[in-house]
Amino acid sequence: MNALRPGTPGPGGAGPAAVQADASAPVDGRVRSAVVVDRDEAVRTAVEGLLERMGFQIAARADDPALMSGLVRDGRPDVVVLAIGSGPDDLAALADLTAARIAPVVVLTDEVTPERVAAVRDAGAHGLLPAFPSRVSLLPAIELAIARFAEVARLTAEVEAAARRLETRKLIDRAKGLLMTHRGLTEPEAFRWIQRTAMDRRKSSAVVAAQVIAEFEQAPIRTAS
């Protein structure tokens, strides 16, 4: 099975032609892109046509979920529409892709059972629709998936930034304690020393604090003779 690039004819003939978009564009006016993965060429072509009418550019297409990860990593689309079969390999490919947090994934499946829905949810999908979706169902599913993915990405970035700030504070506190112990500085003096050294060396306070820790943490404490 081969990945099919935009504009590349499929086995049955020419690829889908772009049609006039009839959906509103994002606020910034940027043309959004999508990757479509479906083993059924007719369904894949139909989904691509729906996406193009919604204003999306087809960044890449494939007929095998196993080929999806590379296409998404290279193209970095705004959304992935993935049709999965009943086997475990497709769910594994879905889980691998969602773990990379590159783009939201809307899944299409013939099997819409509670067990299947739970498996797709646990694999990290951002939306689920029955196979052969209509534009009426596909448009809100994609817009919600994109919005939720962006919100989760924002919250994740905030949590990671807070964690970095906390780690930096811990490093600086440890470095201050070591400077107070080994150089006899007061806490304000130790803090100012770290700030001044960071400016002089054009490094971050966290880097300077780590260097202080590496230098003094195993050093013997000097005592007055």
PDB file of N, CA and C in Angstrom, residues 150-220:
ATOM      1  N   ALA A 150      -6.815  22.441  20.584  1.00  0.00           N
ATOM      2  CA  ALA A 150      -6.113  23.692  20.869  1.00  0.00           C
ATOM      3  C   ALA A 150      -6.200  24.043  22.344  1.00  0.00           C
ATOM      4  N   GLU A 151      -7.356  23.813  22.961  1.00  0.00           N
ATOM      5  CA  GLU A 151      -7.510  24.120  24.377  1.00  0.00           C
ATOM      6  C   GLU A 151      -6.635  23.213  25.233  1.00  0.00           C
ATOM      7  N   VAL A 152      -6.611  21.925  24.907  1.00  0.00           N
ATOM      8  CA  VAL A 152      -5.772  20.994  25.656  1.00  0.00           C
ATOM      9  C   VAL A 152      -4.295  21.362  25.481  1.00  0.00           C
ATOM     10  N   ALA A 153      -3.907  21.733  24.253  1.00  0.00           N
ATOM     11  CA  ALA A 153      -2.515  22.132  24.003  1.00  0.00           C
ATOM     12  C   ALA A 153      -2.153  23.359  24.831  1.00  0.00           C
ATOM     13  N   ARG A 154      -3.090  24.330  24.918  1.00  0.00           N
ATOM     14  CA  ARG A 154      -2.822  25.527  25.707  1.00  0.00           C
ATOM     15  C   ARG A 154      -2.673  25.186  27.184  1.00  0.00           C
ATOM     16  N   LEU A 155      -3.590  24.370  27.704  1.00  0.00           N
ATOM     17  CA  LEU A 155      -3.515  23.991  29.111  1.00  0.00           C
ATOM     18  C   LEU A 155      -2.256  23.180  29.406  1.00  0.00           C
ATOM     19  N   THR A 156      -1.892  22.288  28.474  1.00  0.00           N
ATOM     20  CA  THR A 156      -0.680  21.491  28.653  1.00  0.00           C
ATOM     21  C   THR A 156       0.554  22.381  28.699  1.00  0.00           C
ATOM     22  N   ALA A 157       0.595  23.375  27.808  1.00  0.00           N
ATOM     23  CA  ALA A 157       1.731  24.302  27.786  1.00  0.00           C
ATOM     24  C   ALA A 157       1.809  25.090  29.088  1.00  0.00           C
ATOM     25  N   GLU A 158       0.652  25.493  29.618  1.00  0.00           N
ATOM     26  CA  GLU A 158       0.643  26.236  30.879  1.00  0.00           C
ATOM     27  C   GLU A 158       1.142  25.363  32.031  1.00  0.00           C
ATOM     28  N   VAL A 159       0.700  24.115  32.059  1.00  0.00           N
ATOM     29  CA  VAL A 159       1.143  23.201  33.119  1.00  0.00           C
ATOM     30  C   VAL A 159       2.640  22.964  33.019  1.00  0.00           C
ATOM     31  N   GLU A 160       3.127  22.744  31.798  1.00  0.00           N
ATOM     32  CA  GLU A 160       4.559  22.498  31.615  1.00  0.00           C
ATOM     33  C   GLU A 160       5.376  23.726  31.993  1.00  0.00           C
ATOM     34  N   ALA A 161       4.871  24.931  31.655  1.00  0.00           N
ATOM     35  CA  ALA A 161       5.583  26.158  32.022  1.00  0.00           C
ATOM     36  C   ALA A 161       5.610  26.329  33.538  1.00  0.00           C
ATOM     37  N   ALA A 162       4.494  26.028  34.189  1.00  0.00           N
ATOM     38  CA  ALA A 162       4.453  26.121  35.656  1.00  0.00           C
ATOM     39  C   ALA A 162       5.416  25.129  36.290  1.00  0.00           C
ATOM     40  N   ALA A 163       5.494  23.925  35.709  1.00  0.00           N
ATOM     41  CA  ALA A 163       6.412  22.918  36.240  1.00  0.00           C
ATOM     42  C   ALA A 163       7.866  23.372  36.084  1.00  0.00           C
ATOM     43  N   ARG A 164       8.155  24.005  34.941  1.00  0.00           N
ATOM     44  CA  ARG A 164       9.528  24.518  34.725  1.00  0.00           C
ATOM     45  C   ARG A 164       9.848  25.626  35.723  1.00  0.00           C
ATOM     46  N   ARG A 165       8.880  26.506  35.960  1.00  0.00           N
ATOM     47  CA  ARG A 165       9.120  27.588  36.931  1.00  0.00           C
ATOM     48  C   ARG A 165       9.360  27.029  38.326  1.00  0.00           C
ATOM     49  N   LEU A 166       8.583  26.011  38.690  1.00  0.00           N
ATOM     50  CA  LEU A 166       8.757  25.398  40.006  1.00  0.00           C
ATOM     51  C   LEU A 166      10.121  24.737  40.119  1.00  0.00           C
ATOM     52  N   GLU A 167      10.537  24.051  39.062  1.00  0.00           N
ATOM     53  CA  GLU A 167      11.842  23.396  39.077  1.00  0.00           C
ATOM     54  C   GLU A 167      12.963  24.426  39.163  1.00  0.00           C
ATOM     55  N   THR A 168      12.811  25.548  38.447  1.00  0.00           N
ATOM     56  CA  THR A 168      13.806  26.619  38.503  1.00  0.00           C
ATOM     57  C   THR A 168      13.891  27.186  39.919  1.00  0.00           C
ATOM     58  N   ARG A 169      12.733  27.385  40.550  1.00  0.00           N
ATOM     59  CA  ARG A 169      12.717  27.923  41.906  1.00  0.00           C
ATOM     60  C   ARG A 169      13.417  26.975  42.874  1.00  0.00           C
ATOM     61  N   LYS A 170      13.176  25.665  42.689  1.00  0.00           N
ATOM     62  CA  LYS A 170      13.829  24.685  43.558  1.00  0.00           C
ATOM     63  C   LYS A 170      15.346  24.720  43.370  1.00  0.00           C
ATOM     64  N   LEU A 171      15.794  24.825  42.122  1.00  0.00           N
ATOM     65  CA  LEU A 171      17.234  24.889  41.852  1.00  0.00           C
ATOM     66  C   LEU A 171      17.859  26.119  42.508  1.00  0.00           C
ATOM     67  N   ILE A 172      17.186  27.256  42.354  1.00  0.00           N
ATOM     68  CA  ILE A 172      17.725  28.492  42.908  1.00  0.00           C
ATOM     69  C   ILE A 172      17.760  28.424  44.424  1.00  0.00           C
ATOM     70  N   ASP A 173      16.725  27.848  45.021  1.00  0.00           N
ATOM     71  CA  ASP A 173      16.716  27.720  46.490  1.00  0.00           C
ATOM     72  C   ASP A 173      17.864  26.828  46.973  1.00  0.00           C
ATOM     73  N   ARG A 174      18.105  25.720  46.252  1.00  0.00           N
ATOM     74  CA  ARG A 174      19.218  24.847  46.628  1.00  0.00           C
ATOM     75  C   ARG A 174      20.545  25.572  46.459  1.00  0.00           C
ATOM     76  N   ALA A 175      20.667  26.309  45.351  1.00  0.00           N
ATOM     77  CA  ALA A 175      21.927  27.032  45.107  1.00  0.00           C
ATOM     78  C   ALA A 175      22.143  28.112  46.155  1.00  0.00           C
ATOM     79  N   LYS A 176      21.081  28.810  46.537  1.00  0.00           N
ATOM     80  CA  LYS A 176      21.213  29.841  47.576  1.00  0.00           C
ATOM     81  C   LYS A 176      21.698  29.212  48.886  1.00  0.00           C
ATOM     82  N   GLY A 177      21.107  28.076  49.226  1.00  0.00           N
ATOM     83  CA  GLY A 177      21.526  27.418  50.460  1.00  0.00           C
ATOM     84  C   GLY A 177      22.987  27.029  50.438  1.00  0.00           C
ATOM     85  N   LEU A 178      23.460  26.545  49.298  1.00  0.00           N
ATOM     86  CA  LEU A 178      24.873  26.152  49.186  1.00  0.00           C
ATOM     87  C   LEU A 178      25.791  27.364  49.236  1.00  0.00           C
ATOM     88  N   LEU A 179      25.381  28.467  48.607  1.00  0.00           N
ATOM     89  CA  LEU A 179      26.195  29.694  48.676  1.00  0.00           C
ATOM     90  C   LEU A 179      26.234  30.239  50.099  1.00  0.00           C
ATOM     91  N   MET A 180      25.137  30.149  50.793  1.00  0.00           N
ATOM     92  CA  MET A 180      25.113  30.592  52.188  1.00  0.00           C
ATOM     93  C   MET A 180      26.028  29.730  53.050  1.00  0.00           C
ATOM     94  N   THR A 181      26.045  28.426  52.772  1.00  0.00           N
ATOM     95  CA  THR A 181      26.854  27.502  53.573  1.00  0.00           C
ATOM     96  C   THR A 181      28.329  27.618  53.249  1.00  0.00           C
ATOM     97  N   HIS A 182      28.664  27.658  51.952  1.00  0.00           N
ATOM     98  CA  HIS A 182      30.067  27.567  51.539  1.00  0.00           C
ATOM     99  C   HIS A 182      30.737  28.925  51.355  1.00  0.00           C
ATOM    100  N   ARG A 183      29.960  29.987  51.136  1.00  0.00           N
ATOM    101  CA  ARG A 183      30.574  31.299  50.933  1.00  0.00           C
ATOM    102  C   ARG A 183      30.160  32.308  51.999  1.00  0.00           C
ATOM    103  N   GLY A 184      29.355  31.870  52.916  1.00  0.00           N
ATOM    104  CA  GLY A 184      28.971  32.743  54.019  1.00  0.00           C
ATOM    105  C   GLY A 184      28.084  33.895  53.622  1.00  0.00           C
ATOM    106  N   LEU A 185      27.335  33.762  52.527  1.00  0.00           N
ATOM    107  CA  LEU A 185      26.453  34.839  52.084  1.00  0.00           C
ATOM    108  C   LEU A 185      25.116  34.760  52.805  1.00  0.00           C
ATOM    109  N   THR A 186      24.472  35.898  52.913  1.00  0.00           N
ATOM    110  CA  THR A 186      23.094  35.883  53.383  1.00  0.00           C
ATOM    111  C   THR A 186      22.194  35.445  52.227  1.00  0.00           C
ATOM    112  N   GLU A 187      20.930  35.151  52.535  1.00  0.00           N
ATOM    113  CA  GLU A 187      20.024  34.710  51.471  1.00  0.00           C
ATOM    114  C   GLU A 187      19.848  35.781  50.387  1.00  0.00           C
ATOM    115  N   PRO A 188      19.611  37.064  50.747  1.00  0.00           N
ATOM    116  CA  PRO A 188      19.505  38.081  49.700  1.00  0.00           C
ATOM    117  C   PRO A 188      20.792  38.212  48.882  1.00  0.00           C
ATOM    118  N   GLU A 189      21.946  38.112  49.558  1.00  0.00           N
ATOM    119  CA  GLU A 189      23.215  38.203  48.839  1.00  0.00           C
ATOM    120  C   GLU A 189      23.392  37.030  47.881  1.00  0.00           C
ATOM    121  N   ALA A 190      23.005  35.834  48.312  1.00  0.00           N
ATOM    122  CA  ALA A 190      23.125  34.660  47.447  1.00  0.00           C
ATOM    123  C   ALA A 190      22.224  34.796  46.227  1.00  0.00           C
ATOM    124  N   PHE A 191      21.021  35.307  46.433  1.00  0.00           N
ATOM    125  CA  PHE A 191      20.098  35.488  45.308  1.00  0.00           C
ATOM    126  C   PHE A 191      20.633  36.520  44.332  1.00  0.00           C
ATOM    127  N   ARG A 192      21.141  37.645  44.852  1.00  0.00           N
ATOM    128  CA  ARG A 192      21.700  38.675  43.974  1.00  0.00           C
ATOM    129  C   ARG A 192      22.922  38.151  43.235  1.00  0.00           C
ATOM    130  N   TRP A 193      23.716  37.315  43.908  1.00  0.00           N
ATOM    131  CA  TRP A 193      24.897  36.743  43.246  1.00  0.00           C
ATOM    132  C   TRP A 193      24.466  35.883  42.062  1.00  0.00           C
ATOM    133  N   ILE A 194      23.451  35.070  42.244  1.00  0.00           N
ATOM    134  CA  ILE A 194      22.962  34.230  41.143  1.00  0.00           C
ATOM    135  C   ILE A 194      22.455  35.099  40.003  1.00  0.00           C
ATOM    136  N   GLN A 195      21.671  36.148  40.314  1.00  0.00           N
ATOM    137  CA  GLN A 195      21.141  37.021  39.265  1.00  0.00           C
ATOM    138  C   GLN A 195      22.271  37.738  38.525  1.00  0.00           C
ATOM    139  N   ARG A 196      23.234  38.281  39.272  1.00  0.00           N
ATOM    140  CA  ARG A 196      24.331  39.021  38.663  1.00  0.00           C
ATOM    141  C   ARG A 196      25.188  38.102  37.795  1.00  0.00           C
ATOM    142  N   THR A 197      25.470  36.900  38.293  1.00  0.00           N
ATOM    143  CA  THR A 197      26.284  35.950  37.536  1.00  0.00           C
ATOM    144  C   THR A 197      25.561  35.511  36.263  1.00  0.00           C
ATOM    145  N   ALA A 198      24.256  35.335  36.359  1.00  0.00           N
ATOM    146  CA  ALA A 198      23.480  34.963  35.171  1.00  0.00           C
ATOM    147  C   ALA A 198      23.564  36.050  34.117  1.00  0.00           C
ATOM    148  N   MET A 199      23.489  37.307  34.542  1.00  0.00           N
ATOM    149  CA  MET A 199      23.586  38.421  33.580  1.00  0.00           C
ATOM    150  C   MET A 199      24.988  38.498  32.991  1.00  0.00           C
ATOM    151  N   ASP A 200      26.006  38.372  33.833  1.00  0.00           N
ATOM    152  CA  ASP A 200      27.388  38.472  33.354  1.00  0.00           C
ATOM    153  C   ASP A 200      27.718  37.360  32.360  1.00  0.00           C
ATOM    154  N   ARG A 201      27.240  36.152  32.636  1.00  0.00           N
ATOM    155  CA  ARG A 201      27.549  35.001  31.779  1.00  0.00           C
ATOM    156  C   ARG A 201      26.524  34.811  30.656  1.00  0.00           C
ATOM    157  N   ARG A 202      25.495  35.663  30.641  1.00  0.00           N
ATOM    158  CA  ARG A 202      24.422  35.562  29.654  1.00  0.00           C
ATOM    159  C   ARG A 202      23.789  34.169  29.652  1.00  0.00           C
ATOM    160  N   LYS A 203      23.519  33.733  30.857  1.00  0.00           N
ATOM    161  CA  LYS A 203      22.851  32.454  31.048  1.00  0.00           C
ATOM    162  C   LYS A 203      21.622  32.675  31.913  1.00  0.00           C
ATOM    163  N   SER A 204      20.772  31.687  31.964  1.00  0.00           N
ATOM    164  CA  SER A 204      19.595  31.791  32.814  1.00  0.00           C
ATOM    165  C   SER A 204      19.987  31.542  34.267  1.00  0.00           C
ATOM    166  N   SER A 205      19.146  32.037  35.181  1.00  0.00           N
ATOM    167  CA  SER A 205      19.404  31.805  36.604  1.00  0.00           C
ATOM    168  C   SER A 205      19.391  30.315  36.923  1.00  0.00           C
ATOM    169  N   ALA A 206      18.548  29.556  36.196  1.00  0.00           N
ATOM    170  CA  ALA A 206      18.482  28.114  36.438  1.00  0.00           C
ATOM    171  C   ALA A 206      19.804  27.442  36.088  1.00  0.00           C
ATOM    172  N   VAL A 207      20.427  27.871  34.983  1.00  0.00           N
ATOM    173  CA  VAL A 207      21.704  27.290  34.580  1.00  0.00           C
ATOM    174  C   VAL A 207      22.786  27.621  35.607  1.00  0.00           C
ATOM    175  N   VAL A 208      22.822  28.871  36.052  1.00  0.00           N
ATOM    176  CA  VAL A 208      23.813  29.265  37.058  1.00  0.00           C
ATOM    177  C   VAL A 208      23.582  28.503  38.360  1.00  0.00           C
ATOM    178  N   ALA A 209      22.323  28.360  38.752  1.00  0.00           N
ATOM    179  CA  ALA A 209      22.012  27.614  39.977  1.00  0.00           C
ATOM    180  C   ALA A 209      22.461  26.168  39.856  1.00  0.00           C
ATOM    181  N   ALA A 210      22.262  25.562  38.697  1.00  0.00           N
ATOM    182  CA  ALA A 210      22.694  24.175  38.499  1.00  0.00           C
ATOM    183  C   ALA A 210      24.210  24.066  38.592  1.00  0.00           C
ATOM    184  N   GLN A 211      24.925  25.074  38.070  1.00  0.00           N
ATOM    185  CA  GLN A 211      26.386  25.064  38.149  1.00  0.00           C
ATOM    186  C   GLN A 211      26.854  25.203  39.593  1.00  0.00           C
ATOM    187  N   VAL A 212      26.169  26.032  40.359  1.00  0.00           N
ATOM    188  CA  VAL A 212      26.510  26.181  41.780  1.00  0.00           C
ATOM    189  C   VAL A 212      26.304  24.860  42.512  1.00  0.00           C
ATOM    190  N   ILE A 213      25.197  24.211  42.218  1.00  0.00           N
ATOM    191  CA  ILE A 213      24.902  22.935  42.863  1.00  0.00           C
ATOM    192  C   ILE A 213      25.958  21.901  42.509  1.00  0.00           C
ATOM    193  N   ALA A 214      26.339  21.847  41.216  1.00  0.00           N
ATOM    194  CA  ALA A 214      27.356  20.888  40.790  1.00  0.00           C
ATOM    195  C   ALA A 214      28.702  21.160  41.465  1.00  0.00           C
ATOM    196  N   GLU A 215      28.995  22.437  41.718  1.00  0.00           N
ATOM    197  CA  GLU A 215      30.290  22.795  42.306  1.00  0.00           C
ATOM    198  C   GLU A 215      30.343  22.528  43.806  1.00  0.00           C
ATOM    199  N   PHE A 216      29.270  22.820  44.505  1.00  0.00           N
ATOM    200  CA  PHE A 216      29.326  22.821  45.967  1.00  0.00           C
ATOM    201  C   PHE A 216      28.612  21.671  46.663  1.00  0.00           C
ATOM    202  N   GLU A 217      27.732  20.969  45.956  1.00  0.00           N
ATOM    203  CA  GLU A 217      26.886  20.013  46.663  1.00  0.00           C
ATOM    204  C   GLU A 217      27.702  18.907  47.335  1.00  0.00           C
ATOM    205  N   GLN A 218      28.800  18.487  46.695  1.00  0.00           N
ATOM    206  CA  GLN A 218      29.620  17.421  47.282  1.00  0.00           C
ATOM    207  C   GLN A 218      30.870  17.959  47.974  1.00  0.00           C
ATOM    208  N   ALA A 219      30.998  19.279  47.985  1.00  0.00           N
ATOM    209  CA  ALA A 219      32.200  19.870  48.589  1.00  0.00           C
ATOM    210  C   ALA A 219      32.080  19.865  50.121  1.00  0.00           C
ATOM    211  N   PRO A 220      33.202  19.675  50.819  1.00  0.00           N
ATOM    212  CA  PRO A 220      33.153  19.727  52.290  1.00  0.00           C
ATOM    213  C   PRO A 220      32.852  21.156  52.769  1.00  0.00           C
TER     214      PRO A 220
END
